[in-house]
mmCIF file of C-alpha atoms in Angstrom:
data_model
loop_
_atom_site.group_PDB
_atom_site.id
_atom_site.type_symbol
_atom_site.label_atom_id
_atom_site.label_comp_id
_atom_site.label_asym_id
_atom_site.label_seq_id
_atom_site.Cartn_x
_atom_site.Cartn_y
_atom_site.Cartn_z
ATOM 1 C CA MET A 8 -9.289 -5.581 -15.614
ATOM 2 C CA ARG A 9 -9.338 -8.507 -13.150
ATOM 3 C CA ARG A 10 -11.456 -10.406 -15.670
ATOM 4 C CA SER A 11 -8.918 -9.678 -18.369
ATOM 5 C CA ARG A 12 -5.974 -10.862 -16.276
ATOM 6 C CA ALA A 13 -7.921 -13.924 -15.128
ATOM 7 C CA THR A 14 -8.684 -14.754 -18.735
ATOM 8 C CA ALA A 15 -5.122 -14.331 -19.770
ATOM 9 C CA ALA A 16 -3.981 -16.537 -16.865
ATOM 10 C CA SER A 17 -6.519 -19.185 -17.771
ATOM 11 C CA LEU A 18 -5.358 -19.139 -21.392
ATOM 12 C CA LEU A 19 -1.770 -19.389 -20.284
ATOM 13 C CA LEU A 20 -2.673 -22.480 -18.142
ATOM 14 C CA ALA A 21 -4.685 -23.937 -21.002
ATOM 15 C CA VAL A 22 -1.804 -23.438 -23.405
ATOM 16 C CA ALA A 23 0.582 -24.928 -20.897
ATOM 17 C CA LEU A 24 -1.644 -27.961 -20.405
ATOM 18 C CA LEU A 25 -2.063 -28.526 -24.078
ATOM 19 C CA THR A 26 1.695 -28.233 -24.482
ATOM 20 C CA GLN A 27 2.722 -30.616 -21.715
ATOM 21 C CA PRO A 28 0.820 -33.838 -22.215
ATOM 22 C CA SER A 29 0.341 -33.784 -25.969
ATOM 23 C CA LEU A 30 4.074 -33.511 -26.664
ATOM 24 C CA ALA A 31 4.568 -37.009 -25.348
ATOM 25 C CA ALA A 32 2.113 -38.243 -27.946
ATOM 26 C CA ALA A 33 3.777 -36.409 -30.738
ATOM 27 C CA THR A 34 3.049 -38.987 -33.411
ATOM 28 C CA THR A 35 -0.432 -38.020 -34.616
ATOM 29 C CA TRP A 36 -1.926 -35.304 -36.769
ATOM 30 C CA SER A 37 -4.486 -34.613 -34.028
ATOM 31 C CA ASP A 38 -1.617 -33.751 -31.670
ATOM 32 C CA ALA A 39 -0.239 -31.288 -34.201
ATOM 33 C CA ALA A 40 -3.727 -29.764 -34.557
ATOM 34 C CA ALA A 41 -3.947 -29.442 -30.810
ATOM 35 C CA HIS A 42 -0.691 -27.481 -30.732
ATOM 36 C CA ARG A 43 -1.963 -25.269 -33.539
ATOM 37 C CA LYS A 44 -5.169 -24.635 -31.559
ATOM 38 C CA ALA A 45 -3.187 -23.860 -28.463
ATOM 39 C CA ALA A 46 -1.079 -21.400 -30.473
ATOM 40 C CA GLU A 47 -4.167 -19.634 -31.772
ATOM 41 C CA ALA A 48 -5.558 -19.338 -28.225
ATOM 42 C CA ALA A 49 -2.260 -17.956 -26.967
ATOM 43 C CA ARG A 50 -2.168 -15.404 -29.788
ATOM 44 C CA ARG A 51 -5.732 -14.321 -29.054
ATOM 45 C CA ALA A 52 -4.901 -13.969 -25.368
ATOM 46 C CA ALA A 53 -1.719 -12.059 -26.292
ATOM 47 C CA ALA A 54 -3.787 -9.678 -28.462
ATOM 48 C CA GLU A 55 -6.308 -9.176 -25.653
ATOM 49 C CA ALA A 56 -3.507 -8.547 -23.141
ATOM 50 C CA LYS A 57 -1.931 -6.017 -25.488
ATOM 51 C CA SER A 58 -5.240 -4.326 -25.993
ATOM 52 C CA ASP A 59 -5.765 -4.150 -22.240
ATOM 53 C CA ALA A 60 -2.275 -2.664 -21.875
ATOM 54 C CA GLU A 61 -3.024 -0.007 -24.445
ATOM 55 C CA ARG A 62 -6.292 0.835 -22.782
ATOM 56 C CA LEU A 63 -4.660 1.089 -19.371
ATOM 57 C CA LEU A 64 -2.000 3.380 -20.810
ATOM 58 C CA LYS A 65 -4.651 5.738 -22.212
ATOM 59 C CA GLU A 66 -6.529 5.697 -18.913
ATOM 60 C CA ALA A 67 -3.314 6.453 -16.970
ATOM 61 C CA GLU A 68 -2.429 9.264 -19.365
ATOM 62 C CA ALA A 69 -5.959 10.661 -19.077
ATOM 63 C CA LEU A 70 -5.360 11.103 -15.342
ATOM 64 C CA ASP A 71 -2.501 13.504 -16.050
ATOM 65 C CA ALA A 72 -4.928 16.477 -16.502
ATOM 66 C CA ASP A 73 -6.804 15.688 -13.243
ATOM 67 C CA ILE A 74 -3.496 15.340 -11.389
ATOM 68 C CA ASP A 75 -2.182 18.655 -12.742
ATOM 69 C CA ALA A 76 -5.487 20.412 -11.792
ATOM 70 C CA LEU A 77 -5.432 19.030 -8.281
ATOM 71 C CA ASP A 78 -1.817 19.866 -7.859
ATOM 72 C CA ALA A 79 -2.543 23.457 -8.915
ATOM 73 C CA LYS A 80 -5.406 23.643 -6.401
ATOM 74 C CA VAL A 81 -3.175 22.352 -3.625
ATOM 75 C CA LYS A 82 -0.494 24.908 -4.466
ATOM 76 C CA GLU A 83 -2.880 27.860 -4.830
ATOM 77 C CA LEU A 84 -3.823 27.489 -1.140
ATOM 78 C CA ALA A 85 -0.239 27.897 0.006
ATOM 79 C CA PRO A 86 -0.236 31.801 0.028
ATOM 80 C CA SER A 87 -3.541 31.931 1.937
ATOM 81 C CA ILE A 88 -2.250 29.423 4.451
ATOM 82 C CA GLN A 89 0.973 31.438 4.836
ATOM 83 C CA THR A 90 -1.091 34.624 5.414
ATOM 84 C CA ALA A 91 -3.343 32.861 7.953
ATOM 85 C CA GLU A 92 -0.267 31.485 9.769
ATOM 86 C CA THR A 93 1.362 34.942 9.843
ATOM 87 C CA ARG A 94 -1.824 36.549 11.177
ATOM 88 C CA SER A 95 -2.272 33.858 13.806
ATOM 89 C CA GLY A 96 1.366 34.315 14.870
ATOM 90 C CA ARG A 97 0.952 38.096 15.096
ATOM 91 C CA LEU A 98 -2.205 37.790 17.160
ATOM 92 C CA ARG A 99 -0.600 35.213 19.410
ATOM 93 C CA ALA A 100 2.234 37.738 19.938
ATOM 94 C CA GLU A 101 -0.280 40.486 20.758
ATOM 95 C CA VAL A 102 -2.027 38.232 23.232
ATOM 96 C CA ASP A 103 1.334 37.518 24.911
ATOM 97 C CA VAL A 104 2.141 41.260 25.082
ATOM 98 C CA LEU A 105 -1.289 42.111 26.485
ATOM 99 C CA ARG A 106 -1.058 39.368 29.103
ATOM 100 C CA GLY A 107 2.355 40.679 30.133
ATOM 101 C CA THR A 108 0.998 44.232 30.383
ATOM 102 C CA ILE A 109 -1.963 42.999 32.395
ATOM 103 C CA VAL A 110 0.402 41.252 34.774
ATOM 104 C CA ARG A 111 2.486 44.416 35.218
ATOM 105 C CA THR A 112 -0.645 46.601 35.671
ATOM 106 C CA GLN A 113 -1.989 44.213 38.209
ATOM 107 C CA ALA A 114 1.294 44.428 40.078
ATOM 108 C CA GLU A 115 1.131 48.252 39.987
ATOM 109 C CA ILE A 116 -2.488 48.157 41.201
ATOM 110 C CA GLU A 117 -1.445 45.996 44.078
ATOM 111 C CA ARG A 118 1.448 48.316 44.952
ATOM 112 C CA ILE A 119 -0.802 51.457 44.760
ATOM 113 C CA SER A 120 -3.517 49.663 46.732
ATOM 114 C CA ALA A 121 -0.964 48.865 49.434
ATOM 115 C CA GLU A 122 0.252 52.494 49.456
ATOM 116 C CA HIS A 123 -3.400 53.612 49.547
ATOM 117 C CA ALA A 124 -4.013 51.292 52.477
ATOM 118 C CA HIS A 125 -0.956 52.646 54.251
ATOM 119 C CA GLN A 126 -1.904 56.311 53.659
ATOM 120 C CA SER A 127 -5.507 55.520 54.576
ATOM 121 C CA ASP A 128 -4.285 54.030 57.780
ATOM 122 C CA LEU A 129 -2.162 57.123 58.582
ATOM 123 C CA LEU A 130 -5.059 59.348 57.722
ATOM 124 C CA SER A 131 -7.392 57.278 59.845
ATOM 125 C CA ARG A 132 -5.085 57.465 62.826
ATOM 126 C CA ARG A 133 -4.625 61.177 62.305
ATOM 127 C CA VAL A 134 -8.340 61.748 62.011
ATOM 128 C CA ALA A 135 -8.963 59.568 65.025
ATOM 129 C CA ARG A 136 -6.417 61.492 67.063
ATOM 130 C CA THR A 137 -7.919 64.759 65.944
ATOM 131 C CA TYR A 138 -11.400 63.451 66.750
ATOM 132 C CA LYS A 139 -10.281 62.449 70.234
ATOM 133 C CA GLN A 140 -8.737 65.871 70.855
ATOM 134 C CA GLY A 141 -11.698 67.523 69.252
ATOM 135 C CA ASP A 142 -11.679 71.053 67.931
ATOM 136 C CA MET A 143 -9.543 72.057 70.934
ATOM 137 C CA PHE A 144 -6.533 70.515 69.168
ATOM 138 C CA TYR A 145 -6.594 73.105 66.447
ATOM 139 C CA LEU A 146 -7.669 75.850 68.902
ATOM 140 C CA ASP A 147 -4.798 75.010 71.321
ATOM 141 C CA LEU A 148 -2.414 74.951 68.310
ATOM 142 C CA LEU A 149 -3.574 78.427 67.332
ATOM 143 C CA LEU A 150 -3.811 79.895 70.825
ATOM 144 C CA GLY A 151 -0.280 78.741 71.485
ATOM 145 C CA SER A 152 0.931 81.266 68.972
ATOM 146 C CA GLU A 153 3.489 83.719 70.252
ATOM 147 C CA ASP A 154 2.511 86.514 67.888
ATOM 148 C CA VAL A 155 0.527 87.293 64.825
ATOM 149 C CA LEU A 156 3.124 85.920 62.480
ATOM 150 C CA ASP A 157 3.257 82.650 64.418
ATOM 151 C CA LEU A 158 -0.546 82.510 64.395
ATOM 152 C CA ILE A 159 -0.580 82.909 60.621
ATOM 153 C CA ALA A 160 2.111 80.233 60.200
ATOM 154 C CA ARG A 161 0.228 77.854 62.535
ATOM 155 C CA THR A 162 -3.034 78.550 60.715
ATOM 156 C CA ALA A 163 -1.385 77.801 57.373
ATOM 157 C CA LEU A 164 0.093 74.586 58.823
ATOM 158 C CA VAL A 165 -3.254 73.406 60.028
ATOM 159 C CA THR A 166 -4.761 74.138 56.580
ATOM 160 C CA ARG A 167 -1.953 72.324 54.847
ATOM 161 C CA VAL A 168 -2.248 69.280 57.036
ATOM 162 C CA ILE A 169 -5.958 69.033 56.433
ATOM 163 C CA GLN A 170 -5.540 69.662 52.714
ATOM 164 C CA SER A 171 -2.669 67.221 52.488
ATOM 165 C CA ASN A 172 -4.721 64.536 54.062
ATOM 166 C CA GLN A 173 -7.554 65.173 51.645
ATOM 167 C CA ASP A 174 -5.247 65.399 48.628
ATOM 168 C CA THR A 175 -3.417 62.164 49.467
ATOM 169 C CA ALA A 176 -6.674 60.266 49.882
ATOM 170 C CA LEU A 177 -8.072 61.641 46.646
ATOM 171 C CA GLN A 178 -4.836 61.036 44.675
ATOM 172 C CA LEU A 179 -4.539 57.453 45.871
ATOM 173 C CA SER A 180 -8.128 56.775 45.126
ATOM 174 C CA SER A 181 -7.857 58.328 41.656
ATOM 175 C CA THR A 182 -4.679 56.422 40.844
ATOM 176 C CA ARG A 183 -6.204 53.175 41.868
ATOM 177 C CA ASP A 184 -9.375 53.874 39.880
ATOM 178 C CA SER A 185 -7.210 54.677 36.776
ATOM 179 C CA LEU A 186 -5.251 51.509 37.106
ATOM 180 C CA GLU A 187 -8.436 49.510 37.583
ATOM 181 C CA GLU A 188 -9.851 51.067 34.453
ATOM 182 C CA ALA A 189 -6.594 50.404 32.537
ATOM 183 C CA ARG A 190 -6.664 46.766 33.671
ATOM 184 C CA SER A 191 -10.304 46.418 32.605
ATOM 185 C CA LYS A 192 -9.430 47.919 29.224
ATOM 186 C CA LEU A 193 -6.479 45.554 28.831
ATOM 187 C CA GLU A 194 -8.666 42.603 29.659
ATOM 188 C CA ARG A 195 -11.230 43.747 27.138
ATOM 189 C CA ASP A 196 -8.461 44.130 24.590
ATOM 190 C CA LEU A 197 -7.146 40.717 25.481
ATOM 191 C CA ASP A 198 -10.569 39.198 24.967
ATOM 192 C CA THR A 199 -10.893 40.919 21.602
ATOM 193 C CA VAL A 200 -7.435 39.860 20.375
ATOM 194 C CA ALA A 201 -7.977 36.346 21.743
ATOM 195 C CA LEU A 202 -11.298 36.164 19.795
ATOM 196 C CA LYS A 203 -9.493 37.335 16.634
ATOM 197 C CA ARG A 204 -6.729 34.863 17.243
ATOM 198 C CA ALA A 205 -9.286 32.044 17.606
ATOM 199 C CA GLU A 206 -10.915 33.159 14.329
ATOM 200 C CA ALA A 207 -7.516 33.306 12.593
ATOM 201 C CA GLU A 208 -6.533 29.856 13.889
ATOM 202 C CA ALA A 209 -9.905 28.495 12.785
ATOM 203 C CA GLU A 210 -9.378 29.905 9.319
ATOM 204 C CA GLU A 211 -5.828 28.469 9.254
ATOM 205 C CA ARG A 212 -7.187 25.065 10.249
ATOM 206 C CA ARG A 213 -9.891 25.312 7.614
ATOM 207 C CA LEU A 214 -7.422 26.151 4.867
ATOM 208 C CA LYS A 215 -5.044 23.430 5.962
ATOM 209 C CA GLY A 216 -7.916 20.914 6.083
ATOM 210 C CA LEU A 217 -8.958 21.975 2.570
ATOM 211 C CA GLN A 218 -5.380 21.650 1.365
ATOM 212 C CA GLN A 219 -5.131 18.207 3.026
ATOM 213 C CA GLN A 220 -8.347 17.074 1.325
ATOM 214 C CA ARG A 221 -7.005 18.283 -2.032
ATOM 215 C CA GLN A 222 -3.664 16.612 -1.299
ATOM 216 C CA GLU A 223 -5.432 13.343 -0.491
ATOM 217 C CA SER A 224 -7.402 13.560 -3.758
ATOM 218 C CA LEU A 225 -4.180 14.180 -5.589
ATOM 219 C CA ASP A 226 -2.466 11.224 -3.888
ATOM 220 C CA ALA A 227 -5.444 8.996 -4.783
ATOM 221 C CA LYS A 228 -5.287 10.079 -8.429
ATOM 222 C CA GLU A 229 -1.511 9.462 -8.484
ATOM 223 C CA SER A 230 -1.968 6.045 -6.827
ATOM 224 C CA ALA A 231 -4.648 5.112 -9.342
ATOM 225 C CA GLN A 232 -2.410 6.192 -12.194
ATOM 226 C CA SER A 233 0.519 4.248 -10.709
ATOM 227 C CA GLN A 234 -1.700 1.150 -10.441
ATOM 228 C CA LYS A 235 -2.806 1.510 -14.019
ATOM 229 C CA PHE A 236 0.799 1.851 -15.216
ATOM 230 C CA SER A 237 1.642 -1.238 -13.103
ATOM 231 C CA LEU A 238 -1.233 -3.236 -14.565
ATOM 232 C CA MET A 239 -0.286 -2.011 -18.055
ATOM 233 C CA ARG A 240 3.214 -3.398 -17.564
ATOM 234 C CA GLU A 241 1.718 -6.674 -16.304
ATOM 235 C CA GLU A 242 -0.452 -6.925 -19.381
ATOM 236 C CA GLU A 243 2.462 -6.116 -21.614
ATOM 237 C CA ALA A 244 4.478 -8.861 -19.949
ATOM 238 C CA ASN A 245 1.491 -11.208 -20.267
ATOM 239 C CA ALA A 246 1.233 -10.438 -23.919
ATOM 240 C CA LYS A 247 4.945 -11.194 -24.471
ATOM 241 C CA LYS A 248 4.664 -14.491 -22.503
ATOM 242 C CA LEU A 249 1.567 -15.536 -24.455
ATOM 243 C CA LEU A 250 3.132 -14.637 -27.724
ATOM 244 C CA ALA A 251 6.201 -16.628 -26.868
ATOM 245 C CA GLN A 252 3.986 -19.521 -25.883
ATOM 246 C CA ALA A 253 2.117 -19.322 -29.148
ATOM 247 C CA GLN A 254 5.389 -19.328 -31.059
ATOM 248 C CA ALA A 255 6.568 -22.342 -29.029
ATOM 249 C CA GLU A 256 3.272 -24.184 -29.788
ATOM 250 C CA GLU A 257 3.651 -23.403 -33.450
ATOM 251 C CA ARG A 258 7.218 -24.648 -33.476
ATOM 252 C CA GLU A 259 6.139 -27.883 -31.783
ATOM 253 C CA ALA A 260 3.203 -28.327 -34.164
ATOM 254 C CA ALA A 261 5.593 -27.876 -37.061
ATOM 255 C CA ALA A 262 7.973 -30.444 -35.625
ATOM 256 C CA ILE A 263 5.178 -32.971 -35.134
ATOM 257 C CA GLU A 264 3.978 -32.446 -38.676
ATOM 258 C CA ALA A 265 7.513 -32.831 -39.993
ATOM 259 C CA LEU A 266 7.894 -36.057 -38.014
ATOM 260 C CA LEU A 267 4.602 -37.394 -39.380
ATOM 261 C CA ARG A 268 5.369 -36.410 -42.948
ATOM 262 C CA GLY A 269 8.763 -38.019 -42.682
ATOM 263 C CA GLY A 270 7.306 -41.352 -41.487
ATOM 264 C CA GLY A 271 8.765 -41.076 -37.981
ATOM 265 C CA SER A 272 6.486 -43.872 -36.774
ATOM 266 C CA SER A 273 4.933 -46.917 -38.476
ATOM 267 C CA SER A 274 1.200 -47.450 -39.020
ATOM 268 C CA GLY A 275 -0.852 -50.589 -38.990
ATOM 269 C CA SER A 276 -3.087 -52.709 -36.801
ATOM 270 C CA GLY A 277 -0.966 -52.368 -33.660
ATOM 271 C CA LYS A 278 -0.347 -56.088 -33.263
ATOM 272 C CA TYR A 279 2.790 -57.422 -31.682
ATOM 273 C CA ALA A 280 4.126 -60.957 -32.011
ATOM 274 C CA GLY A 281 4.015 -62.113 -28.410
ATOM 275 C CA THR A 282 3.638 -60.025 -25.301
ATOM 276 C CA PHE A 283 5.578 -57.126 -23.862
ATOM 277 C CA ILE A 284 7.808 -57.515 -20.903
ATOM 278 C CA TRP A 285 7.516 -55.296 -17.849
ATOM 279 C CA PRO A 286 9.636 -52.108 -18.429
ATOM 280 C CA THR A 287 10.977 -51.770 -14.874
ATOM 281 C CA PRO A 288 12.650 -55.015 -13.698
ATOM 282 C CA GLY A 289 12.179 -55.519 -9.977
ATOM 283 C CA ASN A 290 9.649 -52.720 -9.681
ATOM 284 C CA SER A 291 6.029 -53.765 -10.441
ATOM 285 C CA ARG A 292 3.999 -51.415 -8.222
ATOM 286 C CA VAL A 293 1.575 -49.377 -10.341
ATOM 287 C CA THR A 294 0.803 -46.098 -8.610
ATOM 288 C CA SER A 295 -1.653 -44.719 -11.163
ATOM 289 C CA TYR A 296 -3.573 -46.668 -13.794
ATOM 290 C CA TYR A 297 -4.773 -45.867 -17.299
ATOM 291 C CA GLY A 298 -7.942 -43.747 -17.538
ATOM 292 C CA TRP A 299 -9.563 -40.668 -15.900
ATOM 293 C CA ARG A 300 -8.019 -39.390 -12.653
ATOM 294 C CA THR A 301 -7.313 -36.229 -10.681
ATOM 295 C CA HIS A 302 -3.949 -35.008 -11.900
ATOM 296 C CA PRO A 303 -1.423 -35.119 -9.026
ATOM 297 C CA VAL A 304 0.174 -31.766 -10.033
ATOM 298 C CA LEU A 305 -2.545 -29.855 -11.843
ATOM 299 C CA GLY A 306 -5.279 -30.805 -9.405
ATOM 300 C CA TYR A 307 -8.148 -31.457 -11.773
ATOM 301 C CA ARG A 308 -9.618 -34.488 -13.579
ATOM 302 C CA LYS A 309 -7.680 -35.469 -16.704
ATOM 303 C CA PHE A 310 -7.318 -38.546 -18.776
ATOM 304 C CA HIS A 311 -4.223 -40.542 -17.981
ATOM 305 C CA HIS A 312 -2.892 -42.053 -21.216
ATOM 306 C CA GLY A 313 -0.581 -44.579 -19.538
ATOM 307 C CA ILE A 314 0.364 -46.143 -16.226
ATOM 308 C CA ASP A 315 2.789 -44.902 -13.553
ATOM 309 C CA ILE A 316 5.207 -47.325 -12.016
ATOM 310 C CA GLY A 317 6.891 -46.413 -8.733
ATOM 311 C CA ALA A 318 10.618 -46.943 -8.528
ATOM 312 C CA ALA A 319 13.747 -45.269 -7.121
ATOM 313 C CA THR A 320 15.757 -42.784 -9.148
ATOM 314 C CA GLY A 321 18.401 -44.444 -11.300
ATOM 315 C CA GLN A 322 16.674 -47.847 -11.515
ATOM 316 C CA PRO A 323 16.819 -49.306 -15.011
ATOM 317 C CA ILE A 324 14.100 -48.898 -17.669
ATOM 318 C CA VAL A 325 14.104 -51.545 -20.399
ATOM 319 C CA SER A 326 12.363 -51.756 -23.781
ATOM 320 C CA SER A 327 9.143 -53.853 -23.618
ATOM 321 C CA GLY A 328 9.957 -55.388 -27.036
ATOM 322 C CA ASP A 329 12.108 -55.270 -30.096
ATOM 323 C CA GLY A 330 11.933 -52.021 -32.099
ATOM 324 C CA VAL A 331 13.539 -48.813 -33.277
ATOM 325 C CA VAL A 332 13.953 -45.613 -31.220
ATOM 326 C CA ILE A 333 11.956 -42.805 -32.961
ATOM 327 C CA PHE A 334 12.477 -40.230 -30.182
ATOM 328 C CA SER A 335 15.023 -39.691 -27.407
ATOM 329 C CA GLY A 336 15.108 -36.333 -25.670
ATOM 330 C CA THR A 337 13.124 -33.911 -23.563
ATOM 331 C CA ARG A 338 9.439 -33.335 -24.403
ATOM 332 C CA GLY A 339 7.559 -30.752 -22.311
ATOM 333 C CA GLY A 340 5.785 -32.133 -19.202
ATOM 334 C CA TYR A 341 7.031 -35.638 -19.888
ATOM 335 C CA GLY A 342 10.604 -34.531 -19.263
ATOM 336 C CA LYS A 343 13.265 -36.891 -20.610
ATOM 337 C CA THR A 344 11.457 -39.394 -22.844
ATOM 338 C CA VAL A 345 12.183 -42.384 -25.134
ATOM 339 C CA MET A 346 9.737 -43.617 -27.772
ATOM 340 C CA VAL A 347 10.209 -47.045 -29.405
ATOM 341 C CA ASP A 348 8.410 -48.098 -32.608
ATOM 342 C CA HIS A 349 7.649 -51.840 -32.530
ATOM 343 C CA GLY A 350 6.215 -51.892 -36.071
ATOM 344 C CA ASP A 351 2.619 -52.169 -37.368
ATOM 345 C CA GLY A 352 1.778 -48.782 -35.774
ATOM 346 C CA LEU A 353 2.644 -49.874 -32.223
ATOM 347 C CA VAL A 354 4.782 -47.475 -30.126
ATOM 348 C CA THR A 355 5.769 -47.547 -26.459
ATOM 349 C CA LEU A 356 6.694 -44.388 -24.575
ATOM 350 C CA TYR A 357 8.927 -44.065 -21.411
ATOM 351 C CA ALA A 358 8.738 -40.671 -19.657
ATOM 352 C CA HIS A 359 10.184 -38.734 -16.651
ATOM 353 C CA CYS A 360 13.528 -40.460 -17.049
ATOM 354 C CA SER A 361 16.595 -39.205 -15.215
ATOM 355 C CA SER A 362 18.880 -40.224 -18.032
ATOM 356 C CA LEU A 363 18.596 -41.621 -21.593
ATOM 357 C CA GLY A 364 20.681 -44.490 -22.970
ATOM 358 C CA VAL A 365 19.672 -44.717 -26.613
ATOM 359 C CA GLY A 366 19.463 -42.384 -29.608
ATOM 360 C CA VAL A 367 17.007 -41.888 -32.469
ATOM 361 C CA GLY A 368 17.227 -44.539 -35.161
ATOM 362 C CA GLN A 369 18.891 -47.037 -32.840
ATOM 363 C CA ALA A 370 17.516 -50.596 -32.923
ATOM 364 C CA VAL A 371 16.760 -52.017 -29.478
ATOM 365 C CA LYS A 372 15.985 -55.527 -28.236
ATOM 366 C CA GLU A 373 13.370 -56.686 -25.767
ATOM 367 C CA GLY A 374 14.766 -56.210 -22.231
ATOM 368 C CA GLN A 375 17.534 -53.815 -23.371
ATOM 369 C CA ARG A 376 18.160 -50.947 -20.955
ATOM 370 C CA ILE A 377 17.134 -47.686 -22.664
ATOM 371 C CA ALA A 378 16.892 -45.196 -19.760
ATOM 372 C CA ALA A 379 16.783 -44.772 -15.975
ATOM 373 C CA ILE A 380 14.004 -43.902 -13.586
ATOM 374 C CA GLY A 381 13.697 -40.204 -12.700
ATOM 375 C CA SER A 382 11.329 -37.296 -11.980
ATOM 376 C CA THR A 383 11.913 -34.865 -14.864
ATOM 377 C CA GLY A 384 9.113 -32.785 -16.435
ATOM 378 C CA LEU A 385 5.702 -32.398 -14.736
ATOM 379 C CA SER A 386 6.244 -34.987 -11.946
ATOM 380 C CA THR A 387 5.732 -35.311 -8.208
ATOM 381 C CA GLY A 388 8.465 -37.845 -7.616
ATOM 382 C CA PRO A 389 10.580 -40.582 -9.224
ATOM 383 C CA HIS A 390 8.557 -43.040 -11.310
ATOM 384 C CA LEU A 391 8.140 -44.225 -14.895
ATOM 385 C CA HIS A 392 5.215 -42.992 -16.953
ATOM 386 C CA TYR A 393 4.621 -45.758 -19.492
ATOM 387 C CA GLU A 394 2.339 -45.553 -22.546
ATOM 388 C CA VAL A 395 1.289 -47.765 -25.393
ATOM 389 C CA ARG A 396 0.201 -46.055 -28.617
ATOM 390 C CA VAL A 397 -1.428 -47.501 -31.765
ATOM 391 C CA ASN A 398 -1.257 -45.163 -34.776
ATOM 392 C CA GLY A 399 -0.804 -42.342 -32.233
ATOM 393 C CA SER A 400 -3.870 -43.233 -30.068
ATOM 394 C CA SER A 401 -3.259 -44.398 -26.541
ATOM 395 C CA ARG A 402 -4.136 -47.918 -25.354
ATOM 396 C CA ASN A 403 -4.290 -49.483 -21.894
ATOM 397 C CA PRO A 404 -0.753 -50.802 -21.332
ATOM 398 C CA MET A 405 -2.029 -53.549 -19.029
ATOM 399 C CA ASP A 406 -3.647 -55.211 -22.022
ATOM 400 C CA TYR A 407 -0.212 -55.887 -23.517
ATOM 401 C CA PHE A 408 1.449 -57.903 -20.718
#
């Protein structure tokens, strides 16, 4: 595709170059042929650009199926991702609940442990006191009975005290053990749920990653399609420009041929009675001579069919000799131009003018002002481009002064 656009651009430049300089020499059949050739090249380039545009359109349309398939794949993952997100959220909530329960259980364990410690301390002190008093404590308690009923009551009291101490210690120990077991179970449950949550989140990430990859592929396809449509529009625009250029070249060729058929310029040996006068009074500095040179605008070597004379805008341009104006107007890269036929096939050309002072068919005298210095057309600054043509072919103007 880059090659195609480069080719089209090169042809456009070639067409433009053929158009610009040859128009100023529009008095020969070879110039008309050059325009015809440029028109053919432009038409070929236009056809190629059109063909490229059609190919790009087909390629862009062919991407529709791939884009639709990728879009469907991206969308089909949405329910799975939603399910994974829901499961992950539920498991996260379970983890939070379990953590809260573990915190509360731990607090209860700490409370029971404190109570156990307190009761254990009381029991220890009671046991220690009993140990210090020995068995006589219980014996004194029993012997101090006033009667049988009091003895029975005191015996039952001693039994209850001993049993209460034992029951309290056992109950506290059992409760603490139960709470410890509950906490251990909660921690195991928490580990299990956390593992499931990690697995669910990993699956969620995997699905989202897969969806992202598919989305990136979809975006790439859509971008490629967009680029192809953009290039297609460029090629279509190129084709239109080239076709317009071809039509312009054909019109110019037809105008040249009409001018030649109508005898717009004389033919002959190119001799002139006497010598020409300098066309820019008071300005004699030649800035570019006749022959091969690097074009100041186009930047490549090209034959220069005349001489360039530096002068300020508006300075007068005069006819180098007696003759008849055969052209006065704008001609492509030469800008505003005057051509004077001096007879016997000899024609002088004055280009890049800022203004024109004569019309076609007007007879002019040597030294008569016919235009003013300017920088119209393909020009880098104010100057006069001056040519001498014999039967349409350029000659070195310096040979005629």
